[in-house]
Amino acid sequence: GAWCCFDEFNRISLEVLSVVAQQIQQISLAIKQRVKTFIFEETQIRLVPTCAVNITMNPGYAGRSELPDNLKALFRPVAMMVPNYALIAEIRLYSFGYSDAKVIGTKATQALKLSSEQLSPQKHYDFGMRGLNALLVAGGLGKRKYGDRFPEDVIALRSFTDVNMPKFTSADKPLF
């Protein structure tokens, strides 16, 4: 009955996707036939029909493949909304012990948004959820290290700067 989730599934090469599609089809067919055991990759295995395969994809990004039709047919699409980054930042900062998490979280997300709009496009820049998470973790470590010895906004700004400045090109550093 294992469930598995393959994250960013469409980053896998088409050749591998084709093999995976055949394997998932075998499992799906066994579930539909309600068999107790089936042959998988030349090995007889017991089927627990509550097993499931889930995938996530980020279509439209560089380096992503379009799924083959036989694989598309095995999954149901689910539309996702863009998460509320400010709310996520606020909650994470509260969990790190910040009292002014709402204001600092909003500023952090606004800084990332402005950075994505105004800094030069670089492959190593990430102003999405991964970038936000890196800032928040650094802010949490800063709060743990300095506690109440400095104002929270100073701790957060210092932590955020420490995370971002090493990544920026010399032309982008003055803009940040």
Coordinates of N, CA, C and O in Angstrom, one line a residue:
G1 N 0.8 -1.2 0.0 CA 0.0 0.0 0.0 C 0.8 1.2 0.0 O 0.4 2.3 0.4
A2 N 2.1 1.2 -0.4 CA 2.9 2.4 -0.4 C 2.5 3.4 -1.4 O 2.0 3.1 -2.4
W3 N 2.6 4.7 -0.9 CA 2.4 5.8 -1.8 C 3.7 6.4 -2.1 O 4.6 6.5 -1.2
C4 N 3.9 6.9 -3.3 CA 5.1 7.6 -3.7 C 4.8 8.8 -4.4 O 3.8 8.9 -5.1
C5 N 5.6 9.8 -4.3 CA 5.4 11.1 -5.0 C 6.8 11.4 -5.6 O 7.8 11.6 -4.9
F6 N 6.8 11.6 -6.9 CA 7.9 12.0 -7.7 C 7.8 13.5 -7.9 O 7.0 13.9 -8.7
D7 N 8.7 14.2 -7.3 CA 8.7 15.7 -7.4 C 9.4 16.1 -8.7 O 10.4 15.5 -9.1
E8 N 8.8 17.1 -9.3 CA 9.4 17.7 -10.6 C 9.6 16.5 -11.6 O 10.7 16.4 -12.2
F9 N 8.6 15.7 -11.8 CA 8.7 14.5 -12.6 C 9.1 14.8 -14.0 O 9.8 14.0 -14.6
N10 N 8.7 16.0 -14.5 CA 9.0 16.3 -15.9 C 10.5 16.7 -16.1 O 10.8 17.2 -17.2
R11 N 11.3 16.6 -15.1 CA 12.7 16.9 -15.3 C 13.5 15.6 -15.7 O 14.6 15.6 -16.1
I12 N 12.8 14.5 -15.6 CA 13.4 13.2 -16.0 C 13.4 13.1 -17.5 O 12.5 13.6 -18.2
S13 N 14.4 12.5 -18.1 CA 14.6 12.3 -19.5 C 13.4 11.5 -20.1 O 12.9 10.7 -19.4
L14 N 13.1 11.8 -21.4 CA 12.0 11.1 -22.0 C 12.2 9.6 -22.0 O 11.2 8.8 -21.9
E15 N 13.4 9.1 -22.2 CA 13.7 7.7 -22.2 C 13.3 7.0 -20.9 O 12.7 6.0 -20.9
V16 N 13.6 7.7 -19.8 CA 13.3 7.1 -18.5 C 11.8 7.2 -18.2 O 11.2 6.3 -17.7
L17 N 11.2 8.3 -18.7 CA 9.8 8.5 -18.5 C 9.0 7.4 -19.2 O 8.0 6.9 -18.7
S18 N 9.5 7.0 -20.3 CA 8.8 5.9 -21.1 C 8.8 4.6 -20.3 O 7.8 3.9 -20.2
V19 N 10.0 4.3 -19.7 CA 10.1 3.1 -18.9 C 9.2 3.2 -17.7 O 8.4 2.2 -17.3
V20 N 9.2 4.3 -17.0 CA 8.3 4.5 -15.8 C 6.9 4.4 -16.2 O 6.1 3.8 -15.5
A21 N 6.5 4.9 -17.4 CA 5.1 4.8 -17.8 C 4.7 3.3 -17.9 O 3.6 3.0 -17.5
Q22 N 5.5 2.5 -18.5 CA 5.2 1.1 -18.6 C 5.1 0.4 -17.2 O 4.2 -0.4 -17.0
Q23 N 5.9 0.8 -16.3 CA 5.8 0.2 -14.9 C 4.6 0.6 -14.2 O 3.9 -0.2 -13.6
I24 N 4.2 1.9 -14.3 CA 3.0 2.4 -13.7 C 1.8 1.8 -14.3 O 0.8 1.4 -13.6
Q25 N 1.8 1.5 -15.6 CA 0.7 0.9 -16.3 C 0.5 -0.5 -15.8 O -0.6 -1.0 -15.6
Q26 N 1.6 -1.2 -15.6 CA 1.5 -2.6 -15.0 C 0.8 -2.6 -13.7 O 0.0 -3.4 -13.4
I27 N 1.2 -1.7 -12.8 CA 0.6 -1.6 -11.5 C -0.8 -1.2 -11.6 O -1.7 -1.8 -10.9
S28 N -1.2 -0.2 -12.4 CA -2.5 0.2 -12.6 C -3.4 -0.9 -13.1 O -4.6 -1.1 -12.6
L29 N -2.9 -1.7 -14.0 CA -3.7 -2.8 -14.6 C -4.0 -3.9 -13.5 O -5.1 -4.4 -13.4
A30 N -2.9 -4.1 -12.7 CA -3.1 -5.1 -11.6 C -4.2 -4.7 -10.6 O -5.0 -5.5 -10.2
I31 N -4.2 -3.4 -10.3 CA -5.2 -2.8 -9.4 C -6.6 -3.0 -10.0 O -7.5 -3.4 -9.4
K32 N -6.7 -2.6 -11.3 CA -8.0 -2.7 -12.0 C -8.5 -4.2 -12.1 O -9.7 -4.4 -12.0
Q33 N -7.6 -5.1 -12.2 CA -8.0 -6.5 -12.3 C -8.2 -7.1 -10.9 O -8.6 -8.3 -10.8
R34 N -7.9 -6.4 -9.9 CA -8.1 -6.8 -8.5 C -7.4 -8.2 -8.2 O -7.9 -9.0 -7.5
V35 N -6.2 -8.3 -8.7 CA -5.4 -9.5 -8.5 C -4.7 -9.4 -7.1 O -4.5 -8.3 -6.6
K36 N -4.3 -10.5 -6.6 CA -3.6 -10.5 -5.3 C -2.1 -10.4 -5.5 O -1.4 -9.8 -4.7
T37 N -1.6 -11.0 -6.7 CA -0.2 -10.9 -7.0 C -0.1 -10.6 -8.5 O -1.1 -10.9 -9.3
F38 N 1.0 -10.1 -9.0 CA 1.3 -9.9 -10.4 C 2.8 -9.9 -10.7 O 3.6 -9.8 -9.7
I39 N 3.1 -10.0 -11.9 CA 4.5 -10.0 -12.3 C 4.9 -8.6 -12.6 O 4.3 -7.9 -13.5
F40 N 6.0 -8.2 -11.9 CA 6.5 -6.8 -12.1 C 8.0 -6.9 -12.3 O 8.7 -7.5 -11.4
E41 N 8.5 -6.5 -13.5 CA 9.9 -6.6 -13.8 C 10.4 -8.0 -13.5 O 11.4 -8.2 -12.9
E42 N 9.7 -9.0 -14.1 CA 10.1 -10.4 -14.0 C 10.1 -11.0 -12.6 O 10.7 -12.0 -12.4
T43 N 9.4 -10.3 -11.7 CA 9.3 -10.8 -10.3 C 7.9 -10.8 -9.9 O 7.2 -9.8 -10.1
Q44 N 7.4 -11.9 -9.3 CA 6.0 -11.9 -8.8 C 6.0 -11.2 -7.5 O 6.8 -11.6 -6.5
I45 N 5.1 -10.2 -7.4 CA 5.0 -9.5 -6.1 C 3.5 -9.4 -5.7 O 2.6 -9.6 -6.5
R46 N 3.3 -9.3 -4.4 CA 2.0 -9.1 -3.8 C 1.5 -7.7 -4.0 O 2.3 -6.7 -3.9
L47 N 0.3 -7.6 -4.4 CA -0.3 -6.3 -4.7 C -1.1 -5.8 -3.5 O -2.0 -6.5 -3.0
V48 N -0.8 -4.6 -3.0 CA -1.7 -4.0 -2.0 C -2.4 -2.9 -2.8 O -1.7 -1.9 -3.2
P49 N -3.6 -3.0 -3.0 CA -4.3 -2.2 -4.0 C -4.5 -0.7 -3.5 O -4.9 0.1 -4.3
T50 N -4.1 -0.4 -2.3 CA -4.2 1.0 -1.9 C -2.9 1.8 -2.2 O -2.7 2.9 -1.8
C51 N -2.0 1.2 -3.0 CA -0.8 1.9 -3.4 C -1.2 3.0 -4.4 O -2.2 3.0 -5.0
A52 N -0.3 4.0 -4.5 CA -0.6 5.1 -5.3 C 0.7 5.8 -5.8 O 1.7 5.7 -5.1
V53 N 0.7 6.3 -7.0 CA 1.8 7.1 -7.5 C 1.3 8.5 -7.8 O 0.3 8.7 -8.5
N54 N 2.0 9.5 -7.3 CA 1.7 10.9 -7.5 C 2.9 11.6 -8.1 O 4.1 11.2 -7.8
I55 N 2.7 12.6 -8.9 CA 3.8 13.3 -9.5 C 3.5 14.8 -9.3 O 2.4 15.2 -9.3
T56 N 4.6 15.6 -9.3 CA 4.5 17.0 -9.4 C 5.3 17.5 -10.6 O 6.3 16.8 -11.0
M57 N 4.8 18.5 -11.2 CA 5.5 19.0 -12.4 C 5.5 20.6 -12.4 O 4.5 21.2 -11.8
N58 N 6.5 21.1 -13.0 CA 6.5 22.6 -13.2 C 6.7 22.8 -14.7 O 7.8 23.0 -15.2
P59 N 5.5 22.7 -15.5 CA 5.6 22.9 -16.9 C 6.1 24.3 -17.3 O 5.8 25.2 -16.6
G60 N 6.8 24.4 -18.4 CA 7.2 25.6 -19.0 C 8.5 26.1 -18.5 O 9.0 27.1 -19.0
Y61 N 9.2 25.4 -17.6 CA 10.5 25.8 -17.2 C 11.5 25.2 -18.1 O 11.3 24.2 -18.7
A62 N 12.7 25.8 -18.1 CA 13.8 25.3 -18.9 C 14.2 23.9 -18.4 O 14.2 23.7 -17.2
G63 N 14.5 23.0 -19.3 CA 15.0 21.7 -18.9 C 13.9 20.8 -18.5 O 14.1 19.7 -18.0
R64 N 12.6 21.1 -18.8 CA 11.5 20.3 -18.4 C 11.0 19.6 -19.7 O 11.0 20.2 -20.8
S65 N 10.6 18.4 -19.6 CA 10.0 17.6 -20.7 C 8.5 17.7 -20.7 O 7.9 17.8 -19.6
E66 N 7.9 17.5 -21.8 CA 6.5 17.3 -21.9 C 6.3 15.8 -21.7 O 7.0 15.0 -22.2
L67 N 5.3 15.4 -20.9 CA 5.0 14.0 -20.6 C 4.5 13.3 -21.9 O 3.7 13.9 -22.6
P68 N 4.9 12.1 -22.2 CA 4.4 11.3 -23.3 C 2.9 11.0 -23.0 O 2.4 11.0 -21.9
D69 N 2.1 10.9 -24.1 CA 0.7 10.7 -23.9 C 0.3 9.5 -23.1 O -0.7 9.5 -22.3
N70 N 1.1 8.4 -23.2 CA 0.7 7.2 -22.5 C 0.9 7.4 -21.0 O 0.3 6.8 -20.1
L71 N 1.8 8.3 -20.6 CA 2.0 8.7 -19.2 C 1.0 9.7 -18.7 O 0.5 9.6 -17.6
K72 N 0.6 10.7 -19.6 CA -0.4 11.6 -19.2 C -1.7 11.0 -18.9 O -2.4 11.4 -18.0
A73 N -2.0 9.9 -19.6 CA -3.3 9.2 -19.4 C -3.4 8.5 -18.0 O -4.5 8.2 -17.5
L74 N -2.2 8.3 -17.3 CA -2.2 7.7 -16.0 C -2.4 8.6 -14.8 O -2.6 8.1 -13.7
F75 N -2.4 9.9 -15.1 CA -2.5 10.8 -14.0 C -3.6 11.8 -14.2 O -3.9 12.2 -15.4
R76 N -4.2 12.3 -13.2 CA -5.2 13.4 -13.2 C -4.6 14.7 -12.9 O -3.9 14.8 -11.9
P77 N -4.8 15.7 -13.7 CA -4.2 17.0 -13.4 C -4.9 17.7 -12.3 O -6.1 17.6 -12.1
V78 N -4.2 18.4 -11.4 CA -4.7 19.2 -10.4 C -4.1 20.6 -10.5 O -2.9 20.7 -10.5
A79 N -4.9 21.6 -10.6 CA -4.4 22.9 -10.7 C -4.0 23.4 -9.3 O -4.6 23.1 -8.3
M80 N -2.9 24.1 -9.2 CA -2.4 24.7 -8.0 C -2.4 26.2 -8.0 O -2.2 26.8 -9.1
M81 N -2.6 26.8 -6.9 CA -2.5 28.2 -6.8 C -1.1 28.6 -6.3 O -0.4 27.8 -5.6
V82 N -0.8 29.9 -6.6 CA 0.5 30.4 -6.0 C 0.3 30.6 -4.5 O -0.7 31.2 -4.1
P83 N 1.2 30.0 -3.7 CA 1.0 30.1 -2.3 C 1.2 31.6 -1.8 O 1.8 32.4 -2.4
N84 N 0.6 31.9 -0.6 CA 0.7 33.2 0.0 C 2.1 33.2 0.7 O 2.2 32.8 1.9
Y85 N 3.1 33.7 0.0 CA 4.5 33.7 0.6 C 4.6 34.5 1.9 O 5.3 34.1 2.8
A86 N 3.9 35.6 1.9 CA 4.0 36.5 3.2 C 3.4 35.7 4.4 O 4.0 35.8 5.5
L87 N 2.3 35.0 4.2 CA 1.7 34.2 5.3 C 2.7 33.1 5.7 O 2.9 32.8 6.9
I88 N 3.2 32.4 4.7 CA 4.2 31.3 5.0 C 5.4 31.9 5.8 O 5.8 31.3 6.8
A89 N 5.9 33.0 5.3 CA 7.0 33.6 6.0 C 6.7 34.0 7.4 O 7.5 33.8 8.4
E90 N 5.5 34.6 7.6 CA 5.0 35.0 8.9 C 5.0 33.8 9.9 O 5.5 33.9 11.0
I91 N 4.4 32.8 9.4 CA 4.2 31.6 10.3 C 5.6 31.0 10.6 O 5.9 30.6 11.8
R92 N 6.5 30.9 9.6 CA 7.8 30.3 9.9 C 8.6 31.2 10.9 O 9.2 30.7 11.8
L93 N 8.5 32.5 10.7 CA 9.2 33.4 11.6 C 8.7 33.3 13.0 O 9.4 33.4 14.0
Y94 N 7.3 33.2 13.2 CA 6.8 33.0 14.5 C 7.3 31.7 15.1 O 7.6 31.7 16.3
S95 N 7.5 30.7 14.3 CA 8.0 29.4 14.8 C 9.4 29.5 15.3 O 9.9 28.8 16.1
F96 N 10.1 30.5 14.7 CA 11.5 30.8 15.2 C 11.6 31.7 16.4 O 12.7 32.0 16.8
G97 N 10.5 32.2 16.8 CA 10.5 33.0 18.0 C 10.4 34.5 17.8 O 10.5 35.3 18.7
Y98 N 10.2 34.9 16.5 CA 10.0 36.4 16.2 C 8.7 36.9 16.7 O 7.6 36.2 16.5
S99 N 8.6 38.0 17.3 CA 7.4 38.6 17.8 C 6.8 39.5 16.7 O 5.6 39.6 16.6
D100 N 7.6 40.1 15.8 CA 7.2 41.0 14.8 C 7.2 40.2 13.4 O 7.6 40.8 12.4
A101 N 6.8 39.0 13.4 CA 6.9 38.1 12.3 C 6.1 38.6 11.1 O 6.5 38.5 9.9
K102 N 4.9 39.2 11.3 CA 4.1 39.6 10.2 C 4.8 40.7 9.4 O 4.9 40.6 8.2
V103 N 5.3 41.7 10.1 CA 6.0 42.8 9.3 C 7.3 42.3 8.7 O 7.5 42.6 7.5
I104 N 8.1 41.5 9.4 CA 9.3 41.1 8.8 C 9.1 40.1 7.6 O 9.8 40.1 6.6
G105 N 8.1 39.2 7.8 CA 7.8 38.3 6.7 C 7.3 39.0 5.5 O 7.7 38.6 4.3
T106 N 6.5 40.0 5.6 CA 6.0 40.8 4.5 C 7.2 41.5 3.8 O 7.3 41.5 2.6
K107 N 8.1 42.1 4.6 CA 9.2 42.8 4.0 C 10.1 41.8 3.3 O 10.7 42.1 2.2
A108 N 10.3 40.6 3.8 CA 11.2 39.6 3.2 C 10.6 39.2 1.8 O 11.3 39.1 0.8
T109 N 9.3 39.0 1.8 CA 8.7 38.6 0.5 C 8.7 39.7 -0.5 O 8.9 39.5 -1.7
Q110 N 8.5 41.0 0.0 CA 8.5 42.1 -0.9 C 10.0 42.3 -1.5 O 10.1 42.6 -2.7
A111 N 11.0 42.1 -0.6 CA 12.4 42.2 -1.1 C 12.7 41.1 -2.2 O 13.3 41.4 -3.2
L112 N 12.2 39.9 -2.0 CA 12.4 38.9 -3.0 C 11.7 39.2 -4.3 O 12.2 39.1 -5.4
K113 N 10.4 39.8 -4.2 CA 9.7 40.1 -5.4 C 10.4 41.2 -6.1 O 10.6 41.2 -7.4
L114 N 10.8 42.3 -5.4 CA 11.6 43.4 -6.1 C 12.9 42.9 -6.7 O 13.3 43.3 -7.8
S115 N 13.6 42.0 -6.0 CA 14.8 41.4 -6.5 C 14.6 40.7 -7.8 O 15.3 40.8 -8.8
S116 N 13.5 39.9 -7.9 CA 13.2 39.2 -9.1 C 12.9 40.1 -10.3 O 13.2 39.8 -11.4
E117 N 12.3 41.3 -9.9 CA 11.9 42.2 -11.0 C 13.1 43.1 -11.4 O 13.2 43.5 -12.6
Q118 N 14.0 43.5 -10.5 CA 15.0 44.5 -10.8 C 16.4 44.0 -11.0 O 17.2 44.7 -11.6
L119 N 16.7 42.9 -10.4 CA 18.1 42.4 -10.6 C 18.2 41.7 -11.9 O 17.3 41.3 -12.5
S120 N 19.5 41.5 -12.3 CA 19.7 40.9 -13.6 C 19.3 39.4 -13.6 O 19.4 38.8 -12.5
P121 N 18.9 38.9 -14.7 CA 18.5 37.5 -14.7 C 19.7 36.6 -14.6 O 20.6 36.7 -15.5
Q122 N 19.8 35.8 -13.6 CA 20.9 34.8 -13.4 C 20.3 33.4 -13.1 O 19.4 33.3 -12.4
K123 N 21.0 32.4 -13.7 CA 20.5 31.1 -13.4 C 20.5 30.7 -12.0 O 19.7 29.9 -11.5
H124 N 21.5 31.2 -11.2 CA 21.7 30.8 -9.8 C 20.8 31.6 -8.9 O 20.8 31.3 -7.7
Y125 N 20.1 32.6 -9.4 CA 19.2 33.4 -8.5 C 17.9 32.6 -8.3 O 17.3 32.0 -9.3
D126 N 17.4 32.5 -7.1 CA 16.1 31.9 -6.8 C 15.3 32.7 -5.9 O 15.7 32.8 -4.7
F127 N 14.3 33.4 -6.4 CA 13.5 34.3 -5.6 C 12.2 33.7 -5.3 O 11.2 34.4 -4.9
G128 N 12.0 32.4 -5.5 CA 10.8 31.7 -5.3 C 10.8 31.1 -3.8 O 11.4 31.7 -2.9
M129 N 10.0 30.0 -3.7 CA 9.9 29.4 -2.4 C 11.2 28.9 -1.8 O 11.4 29.1 -0.6
R130 N 12.1 28.4 -2.6 CA 13.4 27.9 -2.1 C 14.2 29.1 -1.6 O 14.8 29.0 -0.5
G131 N 14.2 30.2 -2.3 CA 14.9 31.4 -1.9 C 14.3 31.9 -0.6 O 15.1 32.3 0.3
L132 N 13.0 32.0 -0.5 CA 12.4 32.4 0.7 C 12.7 31.5 1.9 O 13.0 32.0 3.0
N133 N 12.7 30.2 1.7 CA 13.0 29.3 2.7 C 14.4 29.5 3.2 O 14.7 29.5 4.4
A134 N 15.4 29.8 2.3 CA 16.8 30.0 2.7 C 16.8 31.2 3.6 O 17.6 31.2 4.6
L135 N 16.1 32.3 3.2 CA 16.1 33.5 4.1 C 15.5 33.2 5.5 O 16.1 33.7 6.5
L136 N 14.4 32.5 5.5 CA 13.7 32.2 6.8 C 14.6 31.4 7.7 O 14.6 31.6 8.9
V137 N 15.2 30.4 7.1 CA 16.1 29.5 7.9 C 17.2 30.3 8.5 O 17.6 30.2 9.7
A138 N 17.8 31.2 7.7 CA 18.9 32.0 8.1 C 18.4 33.0 9.2 O 19.1 33.2 10.2
G139 N 17.2 33.5 9.0 CA 16.6 34.4 10.0 C 16.4 33.7 11.3 O 16.6 34.2 12.4
G140 N 15.9 32.4 11.3 CA 15.7 31.6 12.5 C 17.0 31.4 13.2 O 17.1 31.4 14.4
L141 N 18.1 31.1 12.4 CA 19.4 30.8 13.1 C 19.9 32.1 13.7 O 20.5 32.1 14.8
G142 N 19.7 33.3 13.0 CA 20.1 34.5 13.6 C 19.3 34.8 14.9 O 19.9 35.3 15.9
K143 N 18.0 34.5 14.9 CA 17.3 34.7 16.1 C 17.8 33.9 17.3 O 17.9 34.3 18.4
R144 N 18.1 32.6 16.9 CA 18.6 31.7 18.0 C 20.0 32.2 18.5 O 20.2 32.1 19.7
K145 N 20.8 32.7 17.6 CA 22.1 33.1 18.0 C 22.1 34.4 18.8 O 22.8 34.5 19.8
Y146 N 21.3 35.4 18.4 CA 21.3 36.7 19.0 C 20.2 37.0 20.0 O 20.2 37.9 20.8
G147 N 19.1 36.1 19.9 CA 18.0 36.3 20.9 C 17.4 37.7 20.9 O 17.1 38.2 19.8
D148 N 17.4 38.3 22.0 CA 16.9 39.6 22.2 C 17.9 40.7 22.3 O 17.7 41.9 22.7
R149 N 19.2 40.4 22.0 CA 20.3 41.3 22.1 C 20.2 42.4 21.1 O 20.8 43.5 21.3
F150 N 19.5 42.2 19.9 CA 19.4 43.1 18.9 C 17.9 43.2 18.5 O 17.2 42.2 18.7
P151 N 17.4 44.3 17.9 CA 16.1 44.3 17.4 C 15.9 43.2 16.3 O 16.8 42.9 15.6
E152 N 14.7 42.7 16.3 CA 14.4 41.5 15.4 C 14.6 41.9 13.9 O 15.1 41.1 13.1
D153 N 14.2 43.1 13.5 CA 14.4 43.5 12.1 C 15.8 43.6 11.7 O 16.2 43.3 10.6
V154 N 16.7 44.0 12.7 CA 18.1 44.0 12.4 C 18.7 42.6 12.3 O 19.5 42.3 11.3
I155 N 18.3 41.7 13.1 CA 18.7 40.3 13.0 C 18.2 39.7 11.7 O 19.0 39.1 11.0
A156 N 17.0 39.9 11.3 CA 16.5 39.4 10.1 C 17.2 40.0 8.9 O 17.6 39.2 8.0
L157 N 17.4 41.3 8.9 CA 18.1 41.9 7.7 C 19.5 41.4 7.6 O 19.9 41.1 6.5
R158 N 20.2 41.3 8.7 CA 21.5 40.8 8.7 C 21.5 39.3 8.1 O 22.4 39.0 7.3
S159 N 20.6 38.5 8.6 CA 20.6 37.1 8.1 C 20.2 37.0 6.6 O 20.8 36.3 5.9
F160 N 19.3 37.9 6.2 CA 18.8 37.9 4.8 C 20.0 38.3 3.9 O 20.2 37.8 2.8
T161 N 20.7 39.3 4.4 CA 21.9 39.8 3.6 C 23.0 38.8 3.5 O 23.5 38.6 2.4
D162 N 23.2 38.1 4.6 CA 24.3 37.1 4.6 C 23.9 35.9 3.6 O 24.8 35.4 3.0
V163 N 22.7 35.6 3.5 CA 22.3 34.6 2.5 C 22.4 35.1 1.1 O 22.9 34.3 0.2
N164 N 22.0 36.3 0.8 CA 21.9 36.7 -0.6 C 23.1 37.3 -1.2 O 23.4 37.1 -2.3
M165 N 23.9 38.1 -0.4 CA 25.0 38.9 -1.0 C 26.0 38.0 -1.7 O 26.5 38.3 -2.8
P166 N 26.4 36.8 -1.1 CA 27.4 36.0 -1.9 C 26.9 35.5 -3.2 O 27.7 35.2 -4.1
K167 N 25.6 35.5 -3.5 CA 25.0 35.0 -4.7 C 25.0 36.1 -5.8 O 25.1 35.7 -7.0
F168 N 25.0 37.3 -5.4 CA 24.7 38.4 -6.3 C 26.0 38.7 -7.1 O 27.1 38.7 -6.6
T169 N 25.8 39.1 -8.4 CA 26.8 39.6 -9.2 C 27.2 41.0 -8.7 O 26.5 41.7 -8.0
S170 N 28.4 41.4 -9.0 CA 28.9 42.7 -8.6 C 28.0 43.9 -9.0 O 27.8 44.9 -8.3
A171 N 27.4 43.7 -10.2 CA 26.5 44.7 -10.7 C 25.2 44.8 -9.9 O 24.5 45.8 -9.8
D172 N 24.7 43.7 -9.4 CA 23.5 43.6 -8.6 C 23.6 43.9 -7.2 O 22.6 44.3 -6.5
K173 N 24.8 43.8 -6.6 CA 25.0 44.1 -5.2 C 24.5 45.5 -4.8 O 23.8 45.6 -3.8
P174 N 24.8 46.5 -5.5 CA 24.3 47.9 -5.1 C 22.8 48.0 -5.1 O 22.2 48.8 -4.4
L175 N 22.2 47.3 -6.0 CA 20.7 47.3 -6.1 C 20.0 46.7 -5.0 O 18.9 47.1 -4.6
F176 N 20.6 45.6 -4.4 CA 20.0 44.9 -3.3 C 20.1 45.8 -2.0 O 19.2 45.9 -1.3

